[in-house]
Amino acid sequence: MNVSKHRLLLGGGALFATFALYSGFAYWAGGKAEETLAEQHRMIAQSPVFTIKSHSYARGWFSSEETTELELNKQLVGPYLGLLPENLRPLFTGTLRYHHKVKHGLLPGLFDFDLRPARAIVRTEFEMSDSTRKTLQRFFGDAEPITVINRLGLTGGGELEVSVPKFDYEETLAGVRMTWQGFALKVDYQQGFHEYQVESTTPGFMLQAGPKGRFAFNGIKYLSDVRPGATGVKLGTSELTVDNIKLNWNEAIPYSIKLNELIYLVSRVRVGEFINPSGEFRPSQVELNKLGYQIVTSEQDEYVNTRGKFNFDRFAYNDSIYGPLKLDVSASHLHGPTLVKLDQALSKLPFEGKDPAELRKRYIDTIMQQGLPLLKNDPKLQLNTFYLRLPSGEVKANGSLALNGLQDADLKDPIAFLKRFTAQASIELPEQTLQNLVIAQARNLFTVDASAEDQPDMAEVDSLAQSLLLAQLSEWEHQQLIKRQGGQLSTSLRFTAGELRVNKQAVKLPWQEVEEPAPDASAAQ
C-alpha cells in the first residue's frame, strides 16, 4: 500500500471516528436535553397561572421538537380581564402554543456561528391566533414580540435569555401614545433548577391616554441569587430597584382588586377573601422616586434568618411630599423544616369555589397543626429601623418581639402564653399626624347616606374628635406615659415576664387589676 492511500485511509478512519463520537454525544445530549425540558414543563404545569391543554415531544438524533399548548387560568385571571382595554383582551383570553426547536450536540450553535460547547440550544417559537398576532403587530410591527433562547450547559445547568423589543405606538385621533423601551431577562441555573441567578431589566414605559392622563416608569431592575439550604428553605438574596414612577390622572378610576390571589401568585400563600379592597382612585398627581427593596435569607444549622429592607427617596401625592422612607425588618431563629412543611401544607389547600369563612378556618387549622414548632423554637421578629418624613414631621420606630421557652401547656393558659413573650419598642410621630388619623376615623364613624335629609356637621365632628384627643394626650402626659416636645409625640414600651412598662412607667394589665372589695353594709350603718 502506498503512502498516499495509507494517509487517505487514516484520514477517512479519523473522520468516521469523529463523526461517530459526535453522533454518539449528540444522541446522549438529546436525552439529557429531554430530561431538562421535561423538568421545565413540570414547573409550568404546577404553576397556578397556566392550564396545560396539550404537550408532545418528538425526539431526534441531532435535533428534537417539543410542542406545548396552554392558556391562562381563567379562574385566576378572569376578574381582571374586564379592566383591560378591549383591544388587549385577546392577548389574555386566547390559547398560547409554542415550539421548542432543540439542537443537540457538542457544538449545537455551529451553523449560527456560535462555537461555544453545550448539550443543546433551545429556541422557542410562538404560534398565536390571527387576532392576537394582529394585535401585537400594531405594537411590534414585523419584529418577533418575544425571543427566548435556552442554552443547556455541559454540566447539566444552563442559561435562559428572554427579550422583548422596543416599540412606539400611537393613535392620533384618540390621543393615545405608548412608548416601551424593551425588556431583558437572563437566568443562569444549575442542574435541577434548585440554584439560579436572575437579572431582569426594564428601561422604561410611557402611556399617554389622551385627556384622561399619563402614566410612566423608568429604570426597573431585578436581581436574585437563590440556592437550596440544608433544611429545604430557599436561601439567597433578591433585590428590586425602580428609578421613577409618575401618574397624572384626570378621571376617577374604580378598582376592585383580589389581593388574596395576587399574594398567592407571589408567595403561594392563600390569605382568604377578607383583604380584597375596592373603591376608586380620585384624580391625582403621583410621583415616586428611587424605590427599592432587598431580602436576604440565610441559614444556621436548622434555623433560618431573613432580613428585608424597603425604601424610597420621595413620594409626592398632589401637594403633599413624603420621604425619605427607610424600613429594615428581620426575622431570626425560624425553624427551617417547619417552614418547609407549612409551605407545602398551605400550597395543597384547595381554594376554587371555597367559602371564604371555610377557607380561613382551614388556613388557621393548618397553621396550628403544622406551624407550632416555629413557636417552640424561640423565634424573634425585629423592627431594626423605621423612618418616614411627613409634611408635619418625622415618624421613627424600632422594636422587637421574641418568644422564649414555649411549652404545650402554655397554649391552654392565655396568661402563661403571653408571659413567654418579650417585647420592646420606641415610637415617635408628629402630633398633627395623629390628629389627622383620629379626625379621619371620626368622620367615617359619623358619615351617613349622602341622600339622607339630616347630615352631620363635619366641622363639629372634627372639633369634637380633636378635643377628645387633646384631652387624652394631656392625661397621658400627666401620667408620664408619653412625651410632647416640638410638635412630636414619643413613648417607649417594654413587656417582659408578664409586666408592661410604658415610658418606664408600670402599667397594670387586665389580669393584674385587683378588684376592691364591696363596702360592708353593717359598717356603713
PDB file of C-alpha atoms in Angstrom, residues 293-433:
ATOM      1  CA  TYR A 293     -36.319  46.583  48.361  1.00  0.00           C
ATOM      2  CA  GLN A 294     -33.879  43.857  49.306  1.00  0.00           C
ATOM      3  CA  ILE A 295     -34.466  40.492  51.007  1.00  0.00           C
ATOM      4  CA  VAL A 296     -31.617  38.338  52.326  1.00  0.00           C
ATOM      5  CA  THR A 297     -32.253  34.823  53.655  1.00  0.00           C
ATOM      6  CA  SER A 298     -29.553  32.765  55.382  1.00  0.00           C
ATOM      7  CA  GLU A 299     -29.338  29.552  57.380  1.00  0.00           C
ATOM      8  CA  GLN A 300     -27.574  28.461  60.545  1.00  0.00           C
ATOM      9  CA  ASP A 301     -27.961  24.806  61.472  1.00  0.00           C
ATOM     10  CA  GLU A 302     -31.733  24.121  61.419  1.00  0.00           C
ATOM     11  CA  TYR A 303     -32.678  27.767  61.669  1.00  0.00           C
ATOM     12  CA  VAL A 304     -33.445  30.361  59.022  1.00  0.00           C
ATOM     13  CA  ASN A 305     -32.789  34.075  59.320  1.00  0.00           C
ATOM     14  CA  THR A 306     -34.230  36.626  56.923  1.00  0.00           C
ATOM     15  CA  ARG A 307     -33.910  40.390  56.631  1.00  0.00           C
ATOM     16  CA  GLY A 308     -35.812  42.802  54.435  1.00  0.00           C
ATOM     17  CA  LYS A 309     -35.194  46.437  53.556  1.00  0.00           C
ATOM     18  CA  PHE A 310     -37.621  48.779  51.795  1.00  0.00           C
ATOM     19  CA  ASN A 311     -37.020  52.411  50.955  1.00  0.00           C
ATOM     20  CA  PHE A 312     -37.782  55.325  48.678  1.00  0.00           C
ATOM     21  CA  ASP A 313     -36.384  58.840  48.407  1.00  0.00           C
ATOM     22  CA  ARG A 314     -39.542  60.820  47.667  1.00  0.00           C
ATOM     23  CA  PHE A 315     -43.267  60.219  47.284  1.00  0.00           C
ATOM     24  CA  ALA A 316     -45.420  63.128  46.121  1.00  0.00           C
ATOM     25  CA  TYR A 317     -49.208  62.942  46.233  1.00  0.00           C
ATOM     26  CA  ASN A 318     -50.695  66.124  44.797  1.00  0.00           C
ATOM     27  CA  ASP A 319     -49.226  68.885  47.018  1.00  0.00           C
ATOM     28  CA  SER A 320     -48.063  66.589  49.841  1.00  0.00           C
ATOM     29  CA  ILE A 321     -44.440  65.390  49.914  1.00  0.00           C
ATOM     30  CA  TYR A 322     -43.379  62.268  51.823  1.00  0.00           C
ATOM     31  CA  GLY A 323     -39.970  60.724  52.255  1.00  0.00           C
ATOM     32  CA  PRO A 324     -37.419  59.559  52.543  1.00  0.00           C
ATOM     33  CA  LEU A 325     -38.677  56.224  53.864  1.00  0.00           C
ATOM     34  CA  LYS A 326     -36.388  53.614  55.392  1.00  0.00           C
ATOM     35  CA  LEU A 327     -37.731  50.305  56.636  1.00  0.00           C
ATOM     36  CA  ASP A 328     -35.498  47.492  57.919  1.00  0.00           C
ATOM     37  CA  VAL A 329     -37.098  44.367  59.436  1.00  0.00           C
ATOM     38  CA  SER A 330     -35.758  40.917  60.251  1.00  0.00           C
ATOM     39  CA  ALA A 331     -36.904  37.528  61.494  1.00  0.00           C
ATOM     40  CA  SER A 332     -34.454  35.114  63.084  1.00  0.00           C
ATOM     41  CA  HIS A 333     -34.294  31.626  64.576  1.00  0.00           C
ATOM     42  CA  LEU A 334     -37.123  30.305  62.398  1.00  0.00           C
ATOM     43  CA  HIS A 335     -37.238  26.512  62.343  1.00  0.00           C
ATOM     44  CA  GLY A 336     -36.414  25.603  58.738  1.00  0.00           C
ATOM     45  CA  PRO A 337     -38.024  22.123  58.484  1.00  0.00           C
ATOM     46  CA  THR A 338     -41.258  23.548  59.875  1.00  0.00           C
ATOM     47  CA  LEU A 339     -41.254  26.367  57.319  1.00  0.00           C
ATOM     48  CA  VAL A 340     -40.970  23.801  54.516  1.00  0.00           C
ATOM     49  CA  LYS A 341     -43.766  21.603  55.877  1.00  0.00           C
ATOM     50  CA  LEU A 342     -46.007  24.610  56.460  1.00  0.00           C
ATOM     51  CA  ASP A 343     -45.457  25.927  52.934  1.00  0.00           C
ATOM     52  CA  GLN A 344     -46.221  22.519  51.425  1.00  0.00           C
ATOM     53  CA  ALA A 345     -49.378  22.118  53.516  1.00  0.00           C
ATOM     54  CA  LEU A 346     -50.702  25.589  52.678  1.00  0.00           C
ATOM     55  CA  SER A 347     -49.993  25.199  48.960  1.00  0.00           C
ATOM     56  CA  LYS A 348     -52.085  22.000  48.861  1.00  0.00           C
ATOM     57  CA  LEU A 349     -55.229  23.652  50.244  1.00  0.00           C
ATOM     58  CA  PRO A 350     -57.889  23.958  47.509  1.00  0.00           C
ATOM     59  CA  PHE A 351     -59.334  27.427  47.049  1.00  0.00           C
ATOM     60  CA  GLU A 352     -61.509  27.413  43.908  1.00  0.00           C
ATOM     61  CA  GLY A 353     -65.173  27.625  44.841  1.00  0.00           C
ATOM     62  CA  LYS A 354     -64.494  27.578  48.597  1.00  0.00           C
ATOM     63  CA  ASP A 355     -66.449  29.699  51.031  1.00  0.00           C
ATOM     64  CA  PRO A 356     -64.136  32.438  52.445  1.00  0.00           C
ATOM     65  CA  ALA A 357     -65.057  31.586  56.043  1.00  0.00           C
ATOM     66  CA  GLU A 358     -64.328  27.894  55.473  1.00  0.00           C
ATOM     67  CA  LEU A 359     -61.063  28.755  53.718  1.00  0.00           C
ATOM     68  CA  ARG A 360     -59.915  30.955  56.630  1.00  0.00           C
ATOM     69  CA  LYS A 361     -60.706  28.166  59.091  1.00  0.00           C
ATOM     70  CA  ARG A 362     -58.690  25.638  57.070  1.00  0.00           C
ATOM     71  CA  TYR A 363     -55.754  28.019  56.939  1.00  0.00           C
ATOM     72  CA  ILE A 364     -55.832  28.641  60.660  1.00  0.00           C
ATOM     73  CA  ASP A 365     -56.157  24.904  61.388  1.00  0.00           C
ATOM     74  CA  THR A 366     -53.240  24.118  59.056  1.00  0.00           C
ATOM     75  CA  ILE A 367     -51.050  26.777  60.656  1.00  0.00           C
ATOM     76  CA  MET A 368     -51.855  25.494  64.143  1.00  0.00           C
ATOM     77  CA  GLN A 369     -51.140  21.878  63.164  1.00  0.00           C
ATOM     78  CA  GLN A 370     -48.012  22.403  61.069  1.00  0.00           C
ATOM     79  CA  GLY A 371     -46.595  25.691  62.381  1.00  0.00           C
ATOM     80  CA  LEU A 372     -46.413  25.041  66.130  1.00  0.00           C
ATOM     81  CA  PRO A 373     -42.691  24.088  66.074  1.00  0.00           C
ATOM     82  CA  LEU A 374     -41.982  27.617  64.831  1.00  0.00           C
ATOM     83  CA  LEU A 375     -43.252  28.971  68.151  1.00  0.00           C
ATOM     84  CA  LYS A 376     -41.439  26.349  70.208  1.00  0.00           C
ATOM     85  CA  ASN A 377     -38.013  27.216  68.758  1.00  0.00           C
ATOM     86  CA  ASP A 378     -37.683  30.747  70.172  1.00  0.00           C
ATOM     87  CA  PRO A 379     -38.367  32.888  67.075  1.00  0.00           C
ATOM     88  CA  LYS A 380     -37.637  36.597  67.089  1.00  0.00           C
ATOM     89  CA  LEU A 381     -39.013  39.446  64.989  1.00  0.00           C
ATOM     90  CA  GLN A 382     -37.218  42.763  64.925  1.00  0.00           C
ATOM     91  CA  LEU A 383     -38.010  46.195  63.543  1.00  0.00           C
ATOM     92  CA  ASN A 384     -34.472  47.475  63.157  1.00  0.00           C
ATOM     93  CA  THR A 385     -35.395  50.819  61.597  1.00  0.00           C
ATOM     94  CA  PHE A 386     -38.499  52.661  60.516  1.00  0.00           C
ATOM     95  CA  TYR A 387     -38.151  56.268  59.429  1.00  0.00           C
ATOM     96  CA  LEU A 388     -40.538  58.383  57.358  1.00  0.00           C
ATOM     97  CA  ARG A 389     -40.551  62.128  56.872  1.00  0.00           C
ATOM     98  CA  LEU A 390     -44.093  63.510  56.632  1.00  0.00           C
ATOM     99  CA  PRO A 391     -45.276  67.033  55.800  1.00  0.00           C
ATOM    100  CA  SER A 392     -45.989  67.528  59.518  1.00  0.00           C
ATOM    101  CA  GLY A 393     -42.837  65.927  60.951  1.00  0.00           C
ATOM    102  CA  GLU A 394     -40.980  62.646  61.316  1.00  0.00           C
ATOM    103  CA  VAL A 395     -42.068  59.130  62.219  1.00  0.00           C
ATOM    104  CA  LYS A 396     -39.434  56.939  63.882  1.00  0.00           C
ATOM    105  CA  ALA A 397     -39.778  53.481  65.357  1.00  0.00           C
ATOM    106  CA  ASN A 398     -37.802  50.411  66.322  1.00  0.00           C
ATOM    107  CA  GLY A 399     -38.565  47.350  68.376  1.00  0.00           C
ATOM    108  CA  SER A 400     -38.504  43.595  68.767  1.00  0.00           C
ATOM    109  CA  LEU A 401     -40.771  40.701  69.678  1.00  0.00           C
ATOM    110  CA  ALA A 402     -39.382  37.386  70.924  1.00  0.00           C
ATOM    111  CA  LEU A 403     -40.969  34.157  72.145  1.00  0.00           C
ATOM    112  CA  ASN A 404     -38.910  32.073  74.553  1.00  0.00           C
ATOM    113  CA  GLY A 405     -39.367  28.606  76.046  1.00  0.00           C
ATOM    114  CA  LEU A 406     -42.929  27.936  74.893  1.00  0.00           C
ATOM    115  CA  GLN A 407     -44.396  24.634  76.162  1.00  0.00           C
ATOM    116  CA  ASP A 408     -47.534  22.749  75.134  1.00  0.00           C
ATOM    117  CA  ALA A 409     -49.182  23.570  78.457  1.00  0.00           C
ATOM    118  CA  ASP A 410     -48.805  27.306  77.763  1.00  0.00           C
ATOM    119  CA  LEU A 411     -51.243  27.043  74.846  1.00  0.00           C
ATOM    120  CA  LYS A 412     -54.019  26.147  77.267  1.00  0.00           C
ATOM    121  CA  ASP A 413     -53.302  29.111  79.554  1.00  0.00           C
ATOM    122  CA  PRO A 414     -53.529  32.535  77.827  1.00  0.00           C
ATOM    123  CA  ILE A 415     -51.681  34.344  80.619  1.00  0.00           C
ATOM    124  CA  ALA A 416     -48.855  31.787  80.703  1.00  0.00           C
ATOM    125  CA  PHE A 417     -48.667  32.037  76.902  1.00  0.00           C
ATOM    126  CA  LEU A 418     -48.349  35.847  77.000  1.00  0.00           C
ATOM    127  CA  LYS A 419     -45.642  35.648  79.674  1.00  0.00           C
ATOM    128  CA  ARG A 420     -43.439  33.771  77.205  1.00  0.00           C
ATOM    129  CA  PHE A 421     -43.206  36.919  75.103  1.00  0.00           C
ATOM    130  CA  THR A 422     -40.613  39.644  75.425  1.00  0.00           C
ATOM    131  CA  ALA A 423     -41.248  42.863  73.524  1.00  0.00           C
ATOM    132  CA  GLN A 424     -39.831  46.369  73.352  1.00  0.00           C
ATOM    133  CA  ALA A 425     -40.492  49.354  71.110  1.00  0.00           C
ATOM    134  CA  SER A 426     -39.684  53.054  70.784  1.00  0.00           C
ATOM    135  CA  ILE A 427     -42.075  55.254  68.788  1.00  0.00           C
ATOM    136  CA  GLU A 428     -42.041  58.912  67.762  1.00  0.00           C
ATOM    137  CA  LEU A 429     -44.533  60.661  65.467  1.00  0.00           C
ATOM    138  CA  PRO A 430     -45.945  64.148  64.770  1.00  0.00           C
ATOM    139  CA  GLU A 431     -48.901  65.108  66.941  1.00  0.00           C
ATOM    140  CA  GLN A 432     -50.600  66.606  63.869  1.00  0.00           C
ATOM    141  CA  THR A 433     -50.421  63.263  62.066  1.00  0.00           C
TER     142      THR A 433
END
